[in-house]
PDB file of C-alpha atoms and ligand atoms in Angstrom:
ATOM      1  CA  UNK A   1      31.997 -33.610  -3.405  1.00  0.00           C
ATOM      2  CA  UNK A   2      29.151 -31.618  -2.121  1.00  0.00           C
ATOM      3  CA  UNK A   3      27.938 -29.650   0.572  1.00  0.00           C
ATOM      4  CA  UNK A   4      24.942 -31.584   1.560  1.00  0.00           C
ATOM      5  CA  UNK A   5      25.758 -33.545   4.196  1.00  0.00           C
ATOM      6  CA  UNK A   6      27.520 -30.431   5.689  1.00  0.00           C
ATOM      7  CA  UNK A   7      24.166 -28.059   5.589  1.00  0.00           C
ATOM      8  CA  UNK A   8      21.970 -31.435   6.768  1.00  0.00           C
ATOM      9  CA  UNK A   9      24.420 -31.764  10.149  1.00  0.00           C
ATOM     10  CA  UNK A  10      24.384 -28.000  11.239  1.00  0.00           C
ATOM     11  CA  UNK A  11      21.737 -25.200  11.868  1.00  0.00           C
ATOM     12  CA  UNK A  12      22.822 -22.214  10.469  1.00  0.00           C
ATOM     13  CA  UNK A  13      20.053 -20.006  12.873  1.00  0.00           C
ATOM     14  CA  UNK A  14      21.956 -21.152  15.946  1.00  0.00           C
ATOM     15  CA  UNK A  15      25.554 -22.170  14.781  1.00  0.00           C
ATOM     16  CA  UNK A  16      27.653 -19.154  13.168  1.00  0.00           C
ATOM     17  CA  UNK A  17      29.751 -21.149  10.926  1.00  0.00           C
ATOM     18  CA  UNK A  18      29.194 -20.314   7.193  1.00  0.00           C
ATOM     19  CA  UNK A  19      26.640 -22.764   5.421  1.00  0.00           C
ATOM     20  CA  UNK A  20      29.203 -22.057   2.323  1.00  0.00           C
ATOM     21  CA  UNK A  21      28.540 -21.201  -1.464  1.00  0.00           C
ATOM     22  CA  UNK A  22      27.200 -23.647  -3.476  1.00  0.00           C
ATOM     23  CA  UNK A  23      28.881 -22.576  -6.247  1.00  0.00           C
ATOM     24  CA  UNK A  24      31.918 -22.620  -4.357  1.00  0.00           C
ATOM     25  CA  UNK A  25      35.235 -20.903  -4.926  1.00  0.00           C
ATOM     26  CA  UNK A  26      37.449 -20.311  -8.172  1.00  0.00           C
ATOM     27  CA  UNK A  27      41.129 -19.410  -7.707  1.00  0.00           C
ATOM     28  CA  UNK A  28      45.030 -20.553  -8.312  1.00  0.00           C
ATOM     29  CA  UNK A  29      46.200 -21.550  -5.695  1.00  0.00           C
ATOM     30  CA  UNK A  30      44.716 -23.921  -3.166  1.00  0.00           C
ATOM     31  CA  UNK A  31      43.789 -24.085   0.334  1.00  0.00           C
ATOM     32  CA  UNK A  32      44.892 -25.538   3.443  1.00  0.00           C
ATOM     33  CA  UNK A  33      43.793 -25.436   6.857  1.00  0.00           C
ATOM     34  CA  UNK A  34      44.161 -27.081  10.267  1.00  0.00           C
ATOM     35  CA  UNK A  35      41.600 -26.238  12.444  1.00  0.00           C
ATOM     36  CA  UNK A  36      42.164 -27.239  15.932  1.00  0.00           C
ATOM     37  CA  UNK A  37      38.987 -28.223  17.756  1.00  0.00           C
ATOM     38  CA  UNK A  38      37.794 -28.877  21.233  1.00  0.00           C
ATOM     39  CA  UNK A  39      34.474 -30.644  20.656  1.00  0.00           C
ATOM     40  CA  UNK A  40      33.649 -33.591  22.876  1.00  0.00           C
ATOM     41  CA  UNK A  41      36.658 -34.778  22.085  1.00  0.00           C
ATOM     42  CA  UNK A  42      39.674 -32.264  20.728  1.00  0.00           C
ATOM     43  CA  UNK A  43      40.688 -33.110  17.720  1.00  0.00           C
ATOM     44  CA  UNK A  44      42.891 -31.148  14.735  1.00  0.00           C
ATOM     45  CA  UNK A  45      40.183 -30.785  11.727  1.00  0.00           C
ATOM     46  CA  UNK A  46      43.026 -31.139   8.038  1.00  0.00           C
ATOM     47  CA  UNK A  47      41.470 -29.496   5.611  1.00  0.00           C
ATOM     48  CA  UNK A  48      42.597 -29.491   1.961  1.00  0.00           C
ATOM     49  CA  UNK A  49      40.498 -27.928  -1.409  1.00  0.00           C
ATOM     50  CA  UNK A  50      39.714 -29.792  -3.800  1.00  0.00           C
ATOM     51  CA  UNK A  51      36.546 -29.387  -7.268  1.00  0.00           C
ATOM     52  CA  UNK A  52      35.430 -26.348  -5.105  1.00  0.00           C
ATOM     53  CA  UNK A  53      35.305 -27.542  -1.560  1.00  0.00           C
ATOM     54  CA  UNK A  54      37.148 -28.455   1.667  1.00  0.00           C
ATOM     55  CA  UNK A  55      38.197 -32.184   1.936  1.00  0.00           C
ATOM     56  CA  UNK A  56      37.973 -32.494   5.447  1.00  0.00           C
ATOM     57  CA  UNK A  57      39.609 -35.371   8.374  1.00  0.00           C
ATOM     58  CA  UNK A  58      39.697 -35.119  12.008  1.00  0.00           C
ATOM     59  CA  UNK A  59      42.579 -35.631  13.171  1.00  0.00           C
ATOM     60  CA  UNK A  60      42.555 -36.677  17.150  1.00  0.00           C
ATOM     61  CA  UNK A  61      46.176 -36.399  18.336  1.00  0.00           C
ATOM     62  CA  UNK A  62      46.880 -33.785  15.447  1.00  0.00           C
ATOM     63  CA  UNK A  63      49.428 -33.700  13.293  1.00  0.00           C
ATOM     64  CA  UNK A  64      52.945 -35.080  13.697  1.00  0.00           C
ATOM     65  CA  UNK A  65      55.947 -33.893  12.124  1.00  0.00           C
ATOM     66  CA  UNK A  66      58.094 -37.111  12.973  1.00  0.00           C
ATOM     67  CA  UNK A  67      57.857 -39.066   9.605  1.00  0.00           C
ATOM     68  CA  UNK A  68      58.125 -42.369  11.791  1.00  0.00           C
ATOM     69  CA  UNK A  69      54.444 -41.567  13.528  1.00  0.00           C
ATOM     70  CA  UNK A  70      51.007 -41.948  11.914  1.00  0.00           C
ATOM     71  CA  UNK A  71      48.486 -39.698  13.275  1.00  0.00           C
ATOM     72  CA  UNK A  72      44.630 -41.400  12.578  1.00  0.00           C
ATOM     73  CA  UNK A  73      42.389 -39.300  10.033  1.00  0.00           C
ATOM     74  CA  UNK A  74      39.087 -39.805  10.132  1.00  0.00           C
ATOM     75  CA  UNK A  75      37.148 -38.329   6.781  1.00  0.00           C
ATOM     76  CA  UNK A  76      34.411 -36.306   7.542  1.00  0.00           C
ATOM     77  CA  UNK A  77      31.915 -34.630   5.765  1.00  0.00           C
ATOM     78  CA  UNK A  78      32.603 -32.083   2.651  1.00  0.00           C
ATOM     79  CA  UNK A  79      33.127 -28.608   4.249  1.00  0.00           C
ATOM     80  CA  UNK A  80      32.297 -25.107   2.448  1.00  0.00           C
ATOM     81  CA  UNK A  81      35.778 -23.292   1.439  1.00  0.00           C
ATOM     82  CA  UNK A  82      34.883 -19.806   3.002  1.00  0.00           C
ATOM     83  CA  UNK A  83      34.795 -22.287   6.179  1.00  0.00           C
ATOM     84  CA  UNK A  84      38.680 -21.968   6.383  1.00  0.00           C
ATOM     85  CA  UNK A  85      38.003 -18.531   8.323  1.00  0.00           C
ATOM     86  CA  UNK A  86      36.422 -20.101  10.951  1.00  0.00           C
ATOM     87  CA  UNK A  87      37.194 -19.393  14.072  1.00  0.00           C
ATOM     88  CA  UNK A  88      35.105 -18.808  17.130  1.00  0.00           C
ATOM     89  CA  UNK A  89      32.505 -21.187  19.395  1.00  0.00           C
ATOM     90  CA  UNK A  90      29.785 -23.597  17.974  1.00  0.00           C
ATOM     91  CA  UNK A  91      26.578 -23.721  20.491  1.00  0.00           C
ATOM     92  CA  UNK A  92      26.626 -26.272  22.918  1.00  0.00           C
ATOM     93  CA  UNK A  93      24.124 -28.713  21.472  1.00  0.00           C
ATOM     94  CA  UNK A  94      24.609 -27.923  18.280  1.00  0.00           C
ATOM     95  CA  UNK A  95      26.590 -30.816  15.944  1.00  0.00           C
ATOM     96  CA  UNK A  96      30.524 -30.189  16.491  1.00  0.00           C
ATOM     97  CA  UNK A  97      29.726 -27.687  19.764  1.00  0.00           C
ATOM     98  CA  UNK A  98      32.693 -25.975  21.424  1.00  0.00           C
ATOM     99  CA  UNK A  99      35.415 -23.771  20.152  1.00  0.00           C
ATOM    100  CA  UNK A 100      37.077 -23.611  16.931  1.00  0.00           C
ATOM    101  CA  UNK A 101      40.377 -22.215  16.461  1.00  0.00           C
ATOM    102  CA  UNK A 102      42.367 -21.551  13.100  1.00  0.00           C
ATOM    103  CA  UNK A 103      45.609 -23.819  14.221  1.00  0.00           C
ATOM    104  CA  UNK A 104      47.580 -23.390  10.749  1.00  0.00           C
ATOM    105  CA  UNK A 105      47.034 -21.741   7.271  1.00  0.00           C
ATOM    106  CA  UNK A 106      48.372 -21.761   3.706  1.00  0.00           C
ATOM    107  CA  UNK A 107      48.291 -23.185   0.144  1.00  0.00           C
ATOM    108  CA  UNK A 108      48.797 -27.221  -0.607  1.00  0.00           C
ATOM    109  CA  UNK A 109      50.166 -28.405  -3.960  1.00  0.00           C
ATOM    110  CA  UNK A 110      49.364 -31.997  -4.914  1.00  0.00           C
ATOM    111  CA  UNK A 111      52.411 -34.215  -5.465  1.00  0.00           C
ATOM    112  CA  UNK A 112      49.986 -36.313  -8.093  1.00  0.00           C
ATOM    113  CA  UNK A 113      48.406 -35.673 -11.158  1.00  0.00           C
ATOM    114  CA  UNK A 114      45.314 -36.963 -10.798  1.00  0.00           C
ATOM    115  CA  UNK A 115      43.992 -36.181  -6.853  1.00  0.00           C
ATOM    116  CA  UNK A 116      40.709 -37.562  -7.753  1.00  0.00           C
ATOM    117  CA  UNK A 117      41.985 -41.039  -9.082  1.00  0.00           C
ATOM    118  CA  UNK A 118      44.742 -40.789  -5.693  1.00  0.00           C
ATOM    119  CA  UNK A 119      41.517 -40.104  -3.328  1.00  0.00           C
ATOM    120  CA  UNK A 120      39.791 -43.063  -4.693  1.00  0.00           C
ATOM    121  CA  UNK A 121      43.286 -45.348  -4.755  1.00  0.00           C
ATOM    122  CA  UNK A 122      43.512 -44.133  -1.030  1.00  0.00           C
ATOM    123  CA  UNK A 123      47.015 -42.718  -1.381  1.00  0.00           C
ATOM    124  CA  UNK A 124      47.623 -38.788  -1.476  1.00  0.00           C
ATOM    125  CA  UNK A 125      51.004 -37.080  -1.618  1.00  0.00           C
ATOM    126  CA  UNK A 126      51.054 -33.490  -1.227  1.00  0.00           C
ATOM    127  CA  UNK A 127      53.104 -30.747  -0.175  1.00  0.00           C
ATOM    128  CA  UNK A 128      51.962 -28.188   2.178  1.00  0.00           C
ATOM    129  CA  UNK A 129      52.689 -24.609   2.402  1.00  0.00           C
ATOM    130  CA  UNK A 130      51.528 -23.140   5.917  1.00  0.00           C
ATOM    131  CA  UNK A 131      52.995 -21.555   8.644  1.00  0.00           C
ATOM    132  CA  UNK A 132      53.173 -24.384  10.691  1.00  0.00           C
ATOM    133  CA  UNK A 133      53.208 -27.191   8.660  1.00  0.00           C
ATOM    134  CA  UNK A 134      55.461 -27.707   5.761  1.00  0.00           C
ATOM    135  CA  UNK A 135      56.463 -30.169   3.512  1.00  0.00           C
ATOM    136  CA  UNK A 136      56.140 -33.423   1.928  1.00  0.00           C
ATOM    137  CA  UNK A 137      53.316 -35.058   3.337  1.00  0.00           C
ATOM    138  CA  UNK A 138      50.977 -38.210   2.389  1.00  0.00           C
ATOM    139  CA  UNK A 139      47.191 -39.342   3.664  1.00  0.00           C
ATOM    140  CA  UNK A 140      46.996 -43.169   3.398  1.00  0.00           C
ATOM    141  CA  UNK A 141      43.795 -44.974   3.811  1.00  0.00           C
ATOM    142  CA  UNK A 142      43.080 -47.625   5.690  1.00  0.00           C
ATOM    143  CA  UNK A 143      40.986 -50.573   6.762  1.00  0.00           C
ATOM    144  CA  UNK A 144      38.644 -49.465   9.832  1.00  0.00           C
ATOM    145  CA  UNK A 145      36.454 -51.195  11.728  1.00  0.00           C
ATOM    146  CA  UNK A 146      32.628 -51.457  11.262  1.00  0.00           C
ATOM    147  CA  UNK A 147      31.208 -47.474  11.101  1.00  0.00           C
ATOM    148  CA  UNK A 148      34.646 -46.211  10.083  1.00  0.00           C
ATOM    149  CA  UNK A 149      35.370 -48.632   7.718  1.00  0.00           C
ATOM    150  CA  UNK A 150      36.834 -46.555   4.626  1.00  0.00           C
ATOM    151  CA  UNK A 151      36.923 -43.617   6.821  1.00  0.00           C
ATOM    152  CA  UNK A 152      40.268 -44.406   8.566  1.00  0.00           C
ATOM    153  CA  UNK A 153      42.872 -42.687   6.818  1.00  0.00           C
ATOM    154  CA  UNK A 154      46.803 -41.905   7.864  1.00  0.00           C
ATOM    155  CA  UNK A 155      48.511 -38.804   8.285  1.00  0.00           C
ATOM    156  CA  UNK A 156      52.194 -39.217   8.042  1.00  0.00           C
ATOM    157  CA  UNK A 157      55.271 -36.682   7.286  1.00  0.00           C
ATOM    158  CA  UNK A 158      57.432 -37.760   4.658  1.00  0.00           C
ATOM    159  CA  UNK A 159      61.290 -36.777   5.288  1.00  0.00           C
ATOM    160  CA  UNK A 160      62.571 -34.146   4.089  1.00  0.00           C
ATOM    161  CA  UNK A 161      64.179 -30.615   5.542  1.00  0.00           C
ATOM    162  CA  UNK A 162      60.777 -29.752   7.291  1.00  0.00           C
ATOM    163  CA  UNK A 163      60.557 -33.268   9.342  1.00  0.00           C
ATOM    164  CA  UNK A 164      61.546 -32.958  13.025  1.00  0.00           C
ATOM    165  CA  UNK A 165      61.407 -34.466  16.212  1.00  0.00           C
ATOM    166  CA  UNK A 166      59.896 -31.072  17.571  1.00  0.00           C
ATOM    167  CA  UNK A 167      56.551 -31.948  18.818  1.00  0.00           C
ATOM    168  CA  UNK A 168      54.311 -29.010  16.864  1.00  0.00           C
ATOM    169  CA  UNK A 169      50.929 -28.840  18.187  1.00  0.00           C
ATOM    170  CA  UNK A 170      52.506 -28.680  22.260  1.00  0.00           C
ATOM    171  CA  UNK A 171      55.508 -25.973  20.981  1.00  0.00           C
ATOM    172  CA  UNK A 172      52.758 -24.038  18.879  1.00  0.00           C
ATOM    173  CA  UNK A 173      49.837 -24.251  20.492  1.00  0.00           C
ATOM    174  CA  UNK A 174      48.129 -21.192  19.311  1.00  0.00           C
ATOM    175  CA  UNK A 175      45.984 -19.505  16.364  1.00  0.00           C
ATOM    176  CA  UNK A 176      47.745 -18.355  13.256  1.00  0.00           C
ATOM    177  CA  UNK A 177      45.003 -15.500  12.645  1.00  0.00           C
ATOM    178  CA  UNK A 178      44.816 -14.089  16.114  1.00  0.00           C
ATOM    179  CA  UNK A 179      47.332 -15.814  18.168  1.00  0.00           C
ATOM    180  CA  UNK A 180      45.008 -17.270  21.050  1.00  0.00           C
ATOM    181  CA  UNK A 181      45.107 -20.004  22.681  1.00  0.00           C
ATOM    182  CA  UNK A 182      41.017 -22.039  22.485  1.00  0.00           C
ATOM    183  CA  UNK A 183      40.616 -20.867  26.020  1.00  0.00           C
ATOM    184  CA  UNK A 184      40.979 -16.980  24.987  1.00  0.00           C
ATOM    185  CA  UNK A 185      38.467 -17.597  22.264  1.00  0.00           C
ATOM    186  CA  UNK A 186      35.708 -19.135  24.553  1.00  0.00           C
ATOM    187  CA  UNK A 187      36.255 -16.145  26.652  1.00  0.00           C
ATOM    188  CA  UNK A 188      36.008 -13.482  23.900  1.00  0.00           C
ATOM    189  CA  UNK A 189      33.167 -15.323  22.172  1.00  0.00           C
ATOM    190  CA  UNK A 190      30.552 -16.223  25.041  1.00  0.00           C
ATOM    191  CA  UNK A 191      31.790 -20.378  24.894  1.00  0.00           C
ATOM    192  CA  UNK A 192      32.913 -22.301  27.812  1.00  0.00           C
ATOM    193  CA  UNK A 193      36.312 -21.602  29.029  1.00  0.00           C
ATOM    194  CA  UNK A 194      37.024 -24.460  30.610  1.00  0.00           C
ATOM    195  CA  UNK A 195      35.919 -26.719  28.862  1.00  0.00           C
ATOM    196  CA  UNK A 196      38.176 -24.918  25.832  1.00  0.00           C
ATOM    197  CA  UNK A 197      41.009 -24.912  28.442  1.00  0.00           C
ATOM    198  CA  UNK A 198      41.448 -28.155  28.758  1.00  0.00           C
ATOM    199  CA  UNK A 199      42.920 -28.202  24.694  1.00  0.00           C
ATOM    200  CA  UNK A 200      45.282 -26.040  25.599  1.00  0.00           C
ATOM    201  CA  UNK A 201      48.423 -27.415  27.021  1.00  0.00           C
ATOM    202  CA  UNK A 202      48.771 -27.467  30.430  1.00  0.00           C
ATOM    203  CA  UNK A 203      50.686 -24.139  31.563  1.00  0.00           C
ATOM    204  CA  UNK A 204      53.813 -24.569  33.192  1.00  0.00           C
ATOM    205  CA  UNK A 205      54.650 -23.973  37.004  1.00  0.00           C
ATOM    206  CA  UNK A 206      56.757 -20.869  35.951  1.00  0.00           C
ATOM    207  CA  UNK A 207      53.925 -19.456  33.920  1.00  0.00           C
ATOM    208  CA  UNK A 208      51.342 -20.097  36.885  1.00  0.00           C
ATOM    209  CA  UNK A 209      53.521 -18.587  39.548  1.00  0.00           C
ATOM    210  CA  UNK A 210      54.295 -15.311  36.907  1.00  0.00           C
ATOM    211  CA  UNK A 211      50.104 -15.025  36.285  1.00  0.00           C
ATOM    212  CA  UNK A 212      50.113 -15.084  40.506  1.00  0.00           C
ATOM    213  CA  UNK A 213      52.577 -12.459  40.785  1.00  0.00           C
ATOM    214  CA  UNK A 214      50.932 -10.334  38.037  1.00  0.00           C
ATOM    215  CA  UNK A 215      47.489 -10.646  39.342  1.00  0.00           C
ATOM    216  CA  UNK A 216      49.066  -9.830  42.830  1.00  0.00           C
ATOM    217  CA  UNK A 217      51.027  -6.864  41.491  1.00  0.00           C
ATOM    218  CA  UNK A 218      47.507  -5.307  39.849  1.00  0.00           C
ATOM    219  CA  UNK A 219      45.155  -6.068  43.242  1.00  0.00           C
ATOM    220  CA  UNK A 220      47.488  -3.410  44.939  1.00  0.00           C
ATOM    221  CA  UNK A 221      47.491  -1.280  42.331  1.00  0.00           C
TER     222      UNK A 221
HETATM  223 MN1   MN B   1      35.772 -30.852  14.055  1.00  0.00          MN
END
């Protein structure tokens, strides 16, 4: 676990994410984080600490809390801890470009003794404590093709009293530090808006025709 493939990917001139502590972070209890991401592709970044830093997999469909569907994690690269405040908009150009929003937030609790020999066995069962996501949970590991071979990973719900049918990332679509949907935090932060739009879910005809009405109501204002 370090940060050095992290720091090589990103400049920290251009790109306002944190380049991260190297001696990184002491404390009880310990951190999770979805971070919901439209880059070239949107994606849900799962984020759990571990020896000091964020073990990180992107997530494309996101999280599901239907213990009969596997959602495909891809590990990525180490992140810094302090990075579980990020939210805002990465350059265009620069690696991972495009907005970031803080999706869920809270503590995890391993379900294992050992999460370092359960990483390397490819089998990790751990409880989360967020605001979203709760629960008995497990990342599995598995084959992958070519590039992604030992990358592939699976996120699955296990059942329990927090497993549901409810489909979580369309029903909660917003940030659990500001409440904005991706599109309001292009607009506040200078990124593209509709490009960031187009990770949020699609309003509904109701919604359209009451932002029609409201915008109507304020012209004759
Ligand atoms: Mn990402």
């Amino acid at each position: 676990m370090s940060l050095i493939k992290y720091r090589k990917k990103r400049s920290f001139k251009t790109s306002p994410e944190p380049p991260g502590d190297t001696k990184g972070r002491t404390h009880k209890s310990l951190l999770y984080v979805v971070q919901k991401h439209r880059a070239s592709q949107l994606h849900y970044d799962f984020r759990l600490e571990f020896n000091g830093v964020l073990l990180s997999w992107a997530v494309p469909k996101g999280p599901s809390l239907d213990p009969s569907v596997k959602r495909l994690a891809m590990q990525v690269e180490d992140h810094p801890v302090e990075y579980a405040n990020f939210e805002g908009v990465i350059p265009e150009g620069e690696y991972g470009g495009g907005t970031v929003m803080v999706w869920d937030t809270g503590s995890w609790l391993p379900e294992q003794e050992e999460v370092a020999a359960a990483l390397t066995k490819g089998d990790l069962k751990f409880t989360l404590r967020g605001k979203k996501l709760r629960g008995s949970w497990v990342l599995v590991r598995t084959r992958g093709f070519g590039r992604s071979s030992g990358k592939s990973w699976l996120l699955i719900k296990h059942r329990d009293r927090h497993a549901s049918k409810i489909d979580i990332t369309r029903k909660q679509p917003k940030s659990v530090l500001t409440k904005r949907l991706l599109a309001d935090i292009a607009r506040a932060e200078g990124g593209d808006v509709s490009k960031a739009a187009t990770g949020d879910p699609m309003p509904s005809k109701e919604a359209l025709r009451a932002a029609e009405l409201g915008s109507r109501a304020s012209r004759k204002v």
